[in-house]
Amino acid sequence: MRHMQMVTSGVDYIDRAIGGGIVRDSSLLVVYDSFSSGWALPFKVLRQQIARGVLGIIINYNLPLPKLILRARSAGLDIDGEGEAGNLVIIDVFGSKYEFYHPGKYVYRIEGFNPETYIPKLEQVYREIFKRTNKTEVADFVFSLDGMALELGEERSVKLIKQLLSNRVINGQHLFSLYLLCRDRVSRGFLSWNIEFNDYVLEFSSKRKDHRILEQMYVLKSPLAMFEPRMHRYDTDHQSVFLLI
């Protein structure tokens, strides 16, 4: 049996919660609700990976880039700074479709965006990225699956993910993938498919109580043998989790 290579997420409390770390060439899905701060976690993980010398790739379906840059900065990731330094690239699907241009050299576009030809064009962009970097490891972050579903449709998005899973352009350089999904924006079927596709699944759930927002993190899935599904209290102030018995 092939030995599983483990890497750290870069966030200690996440490594502990999922059973010790992330298996190389696997994927982590973060599910959150509209009032949750769970959306920030993939940005924090990507920031830590970039600090380790990994090339970060964000596939942006959701926002004009100035808004994405602002959103990432609030989670501690400086997109402009890391992009200009050659540590991060953006594949700007949003800008490609809505003709929003950003001058950064680290921004790649899907020219003539069309759902029918999207996958081969995305693969070509990945090849261009790898020609221009000397980094040997890659962590990619899809921001977000609900944005993909809006632009491509849920059924086409599911088929696209299946095709990408079976035909990875980034084999050999890939470390792991991060996926973000707001469950309030998609069907239960789409949510279920993405839980099926991903190796690790974290779900953040928020509720308002006594003038506070309480947040829980459910660790639902991990490929590690010693893993047990658990619920944690997520401390947004100290960016840590506490196991709830």
Short mmCIF file of C-alpha atoms in Angstrom, two decimals:
data_model
loop_
_atom_site.label_atom_id
_atom_site.label_comp_id
_atom_site.label_asym_id
_atom_site.label_seq_id
_atom_site.Cartn_x
_atom_site.Cartn_y
_atom_site.Cartn_z
CA MET A 1 0.00 0.00 0.00
CA ARG A 2 1.35 3.40 -0.98
CA HIS A 3 2.30 5.56 2.01
CA MET A 4 0.23 8.74 2.31
CA GLN A 5 2.31 11.91 2.36
CA MET A 6 1.05 14.42 4.90
CA VAL A 7 1.46 18.19 4.76
CA THR A 8 0.40 20.83 7.24
CA SER A 9 -2.46 23.18 6.46
CA GLY A 10 -0.40 25.87 8.17
CA VAL A 11 -3.18 26.43 10.72
CA ASP A 12 -2.51 24.40 13.87
CA TYR A 13 -6.07 24.09 15.12
CA ILE A 14 -7.24 22.85 11.71
CA ASP A 15 -4.51 20.20 11.59
CA ARG A 16 -5.57 18.97 15.03
CA ALA A 17 -9.26 18.97 14.16
CA ILE A 18 -8.89 16.95 10.95
CA GLY A 19 -6.64 14.31 12.46
CA GLY A 20 -3.08 15.55 12.00
CA GLY A 21 -2.79 17.32 8.63
CA ILE A 22 -3.72 17.16 4.96
CA VAL A 23 -2.88 14.25 2.70
CA ARG A 24 -0.89 15.44 -0.29
CA ASP A 25 -2.92 15.87 -3.50
CA SER A 26 -6.21 15.87 -1.60
CA SER A 27 -8.90 18.53 -1.23
CA LEU A 28 -10.55 20.39 1.64
CA LEU A 29 -14.08 21.78 1.39
CA VAL A 30 -15.23 24.57 3.70
CA VAL A 31 -19.02 24.93 3.90
CA TYR A 32 -20.45 27.99 5.63
CA ASP A 33 -23.69 29.93 6.01
CA SER A 34 -24.35 33.54 5.05
CA PHE A 35 -23.62 34.89 8.54
CA SER A 36 -20.58 32.73 9.25
CA SER A 37 -16.94 33.81 9.24
CA GLY A 38 -15.91 30.39 7.96
CA TRP A 39 -15.35 31.91 4.50
CA ALA A 40 -12.04 33.35 5.79
CA LEU A 41 -10.42 29.99 6.58
CA PRO A 42 -9.22 29.08 3.03
CA PHE A 43 -7.62 32.52 2.70
CA LYS A 44 -5.75 31.91 5.99
CA VAL A 45 -4.60 28.46 4.87
CA LEU A 46 -3.46 29.81 1.50
CA ARG A 47 -1.54 32.62 3.20
CA GLN A 48 0.35 30.08 5.31
CA GLN A 49 1.15 27.93 2.28
CA ILE A 50 2.50 30.93 0.37
CA ALA A 51 4.73 31.73 3.37
CA ARG A 52 6.16 28.18 3.02
CA GLY A 53 7.13 28.85 -0.62
CA VAL A 54 4.08 27.26 -2.28
CA LEU A 55 2.53 28.93 -5.34
CA GLY A 56 -1.04 29.97 -4.55
CA ILE A 57 -3.68 29.96 -7.29
CA ILE A 58 -7.12 31.50 -6.72
CA ILE A 59 -9.85 30.79 -9.27
CA ASN A 60 -12.21 33.72 -8.82
CA TYR A 61 -15.86 33.23 -9.77
CA ASN A 62 -17.44 35.61 -7.27
CA LEU A 63 -16.21 39.21 -7.21
CA PRO A 64 -14.53 42.04 -9.10
CA LEU A 65 -10.86 41.82 -8.15
CA PRO A 66 -10.74 45.01 -6.02
CA LYS A 67 -13.46 43.50 -3.82
CA LEU A 68 -11.68 40.13 -3.71
CA ILE A 69 -8.43 41.88 -2.72
CA LEU A 70 -10.25 43.71 0.08
CA ARG A 71 -11.96 40.51 1.24
CA ALA A 72 -8.66 38.59 1.32
CA ARG A 73 -6.89 41.40 3.16
CA SER A 74 -9.40 41.17 5.99
CA ALA A 75 -8.38 37.50 6.34
CA GLY A 76 -4.66 38.39 6.33
CA LEU A 77 -3.80 37.64 2.70
CA ASP A 78 -2.22 40.45 0.66
CA ILE A 79 -3.19 39.47 -2.89
CA ASP A 80 -1.51 42.42 -4.60
CA GLY A 81 1.73 42.07 -2.66
CA GLU A 82 1.99 38.30 -3.08
CA GLY A 83 0.93 38.53 -6.72
CA GLU A 84 3.55 41.11 -7.61
CA ALA A 85 6.17 39.01 -5.79
CA GLY A 86 5.32 35.99 -7.95
CA ASN A 87 3.86 33.97 -5.07
CA LEU A 88 0.19 34.08 -6.10
CA VAL A 89 -1.81 34.13 -9.31
CA ILE A 90 -5.49 34.75 -9.99
CA ILE A 91 -7.51 33.03 -12.70
CA ASP A 92 -10.21 35.66 -13.03
CA VAL A 93 -13.33 33.95 -14.33
CA PHE A 94 -15.52 36.77 -13.00
CA GLY A 95 -13.54 39.42 -14.84
CA SER A 96 -13.42 37.27 -17.98
CA LYS A 97 -17.19 36.97 -18.15
CA TYR A 98 -18.11 40.50 -17.11
CA GLU A 99 -15.18 42.17 -18.91
CA PHE A 100 -13.64 43.59 -15.76
CA TYR A 101 -9.94 44.15 -16.39
CA HIS A 102 -7.29 44.31 -13.68
CA PRO A 103 -3.75 45.47 -14.59
CA GLY A 104 -1.88 43.05 -12.33
CA LYS A 105 0.58 40.80 -14.18
CA TYR A 106 -0.44 37.96 -11.87
CA VAL A 107 -4.02 37.99 -13.22
CA TYR A 108 -4.99 35.48 -15.93
CA ARG A 109 -8.20 35.52 -17.91
CA ILE A 110 -10.34 32.97 -19.73
CA GLU A 111 -10.61 34.70 -23.09
CA GLY A 112 -13.97 34.39 -24.83
CA PHE A 113 -15.59 32.86 -21.74
CA ASN A 114 -18.07 30.17 -22.74
CA PRO A 115 -19.21 27.25 -20.53
CA GLU A 116 -18.88 24.88 -23.51
CA THR A 117 -15.15 25.58 -24.00
CA TYR A 118 -14.28 26.48 -20.42
CA ILE A 119 -12.37 23.36 -19.33
CA PRO A 120 -9.74 23.25 -22.13
CA LYS A 121 -9.21 27.01 -21.79
CA LEU A 122 -8.76 26.63 -18.02
CA GLU A 123 -6.22 23.87 -18.60
CA GLN A 124 -4.33 26.09 -21.05
CA VAL A 125 -4.18 28.89 -18.46
CA TYR A 126 -2.70 26.44 -15.93
CA ARG A 127 -0.02 25.48 -18.46
CA GLU A 128 0.85 29.16 -19.02
CA ILE A 129 1.12 29.69 -15.27
CA PHE A 130 3.54 26.79 -14.87
CA LYS A 131 5.73 28.07 -17.71
CA ARG A 132 6.26 31.31 -15.79
CA THR A 133 7.05 30.01 -12.31
CA ASN A 134 9.95 28.14 -10.78
CA LYS A 135 7.92 27.04 -7.78
CA THR A 136 7.60 23.29 -7.42
CA GLU A 137 4.42 23.05 -5.34
CA VAL A 138 0.95 24.47 -5.90
CA ALA A 139 -2.10 25.01 -3.68
CA ASP A 140 -5.22 26.13 -5.51
CA PHE A 141 -8.34 27.73 -4.05
CA VAL A 142 -11.73 27.83 -5.80
CA PHE A 143 -13.56 30.98 -4.72
CA SER A 144 -16.20 29.69 -4.79
CA LEU A 145 -18.23 26.62 -5.75
CA ASP A 146 -21.51 28.53 -5.41
CA GLY A 147 -20.05 31.19 -7.71
CA MET A 148 -19.13 28.48 -10.20
CA ALA A 149 -22.67 27.08 -10.00
CA LEU A 150 -24.12 30.54 -10.68
CA GLU A 151 -21.95 31.08 -13.76
CA LEU A 152 -22.05 27.56 -15.21
CA GLY A 153 -25.17 26.02 -13.67
CA GLU A 154 -25.12 23.33 -11.00
CA GLU A 155 -25.31 20.33 -13.34
CA ARG A 156 -22.53 21.61 -15.61
CA SER A 157 -20.43 22.49 -12.56
CA VAL A 158 -20.72 18.96 -11.20
CA LYS A 159 -19.65 17.53 -14.56
CA LEU A 160 -16.78 20.02 -14.76
CA ILE A 161 -15.49 19.05 -11.33
CA LYS A 162 -15.67 15.36 -12.28
CA GLN A 163 -13.67 16.04 -15.44
CA LEU A 164 -11.05 18.07 -13.60
CA LEU A 165 -10.71 15.37 -10.94
CA SER A 166 -10.00 12.74 -13.59
CA ASN A 167 -7.73 14.92 -15.77
CA ARG A 168 -5.54 17.05 -13.52
CA VAL A 169 -3.15 19.34 -15.38
CA ILE A 170 -1.27 20.09 -12.20
CA ASN A 171 -0.21 16.55 -11.29
CA GLY A 172 3.37 16.51 -10.05
CA GLN A 173 3.21 20.02 -8.65
CA HIS A 174 -0.05 19.79 -6.75
CA LEU A 175 -0.11 20.03 -2.96
CA PHE A 176 -3.82 20.29 -2.22
CA SER A 177 -7.01 22.11 -3.24
CA LEU A 178 -9.26 24.39 -1.19
CA TYR A 179 -12.95 24.79 -1.99
CA LEU A 180 -15.40 27.25 -0.48
CA LEU A 181 -19.18 26.81 -0.61
CA CYS A 182 -21.99 28.93 0.87
CA ARG A 183 -24.74 26.38 1.47
CA ASP A 184 -27.48 29.06 1.40
CA ARG A 185 -26.93 29.65 -2.34
CA VAL A 186 -27.10 26.12 -3.74
CA SER A 187 -29.36 23.07 -3.77
CA ARG A 188 -28.92 20.16 -1.36
CA GLY A 189 -28.00 18.00 -4.34
CA PHE A 190 -25.11 20.27 -5.34
CA LEU A 191 -23.94 20.41 -1.73
CA SER A 192 -24.11 16.61 -1.50
CA TRP A 193 -22.05 16.11 -4.67
CA ASN A 194 -19.31 18.41 -3.38
CA ILE A 195 -19.18 16.61 -0.05
CA GLU A 196 -18.74 13.41 -2.07
CA PHE A 197 -15.92 14.88 -4.20
CA ASN A 198 -13.82 16.28 -1.36
CA ASP A 199 -11.52 14.40 1.03
CA TYR A 200 -11.92 16.75 3.99
CA VAL A 201 -15.13 18.60 4.84
CA LEU A 202 -15.52 21.35 7.45
CA GLU A 203 -18.84 23.06 8.04
CA PHE A 204 -19.22 26.38 9.87
CA SER A 205 -22.59 27.23 11.35
CA SER A 206 -23.50 30.50 13.08
CA LYS A 207 -26.33 31.65 15.31
CA ARG A 208 -27.11 34.90 17.09
CA LYS A 209 -27.56 34.75 20.87
CA ASP A 210 -27.44 37.39 23.64
CA HIS A 211 -26.04 40.10 21.35
CA ARG A 212 -23.29 37.73 20.18
CA ILE A 213 -22.70 35.55 17.17
CA LEU A 214 -21.82 32.00 18.19
CA GLU A 215 -20.08 29.82 15.69
CA GLN A 216 -19.53 26.08 15.55
CA MET A 217 -17.21 24.11 13.31
CA TYR A 218 -18.23 20.57 12.37
CA VAL A 219 -15.45 18.30 11.15
CA LEU A 220 -17.50 15.99 8.93
CA LYS A 221 -15.03 14.10 6.80
CA SER A 222 -11.36 13.11 6.64
CA PRO A 223 -9.51 10.23 4.93
CA LEU A 224 -7.34 9.59 8.00
CA ALA A 225 -7.92 6.26 9.75
CA MET A 226 -8.06 7.72 13.27
CA PHE A 227 -10.50 10.48 12.35
CA GLU A 228 -13.79 10.83 14.25
CA PRO A 229 -16.46 13.38 13.26
CA ARG A 230 -16.48 16.12 15.90
CA MET A 231 -18.10 19.43 16.71
CA HIS A 232 -16.01 22.38 17.88
CA ARG A 233 -16.78 25.85 19.12
CA TYR A 234 -15.09 28.31 16.78
CA ASP A 235 -13.58 31.30 18.58
CA THR A 236 -13.60 34.08 15.99
CA ASP A 237 -11.71 36.49 18.27
CA HIS A 238 -8.74 34.20 18.90
CA GLN A 239 -8.98 32.19 15.66
CA SER A 240 -9.01 28.84 17.44
CA VAL A 241 -11.41 25.97 18.14
CA PHE A 242 -12.52 24.17 21.29
CA LEU A 243 -13.82 20.62 21.25
CA LEU A 244 -17.42 20.34 22.40
CA ILE A 245 -18.14 17.04 24.19
#
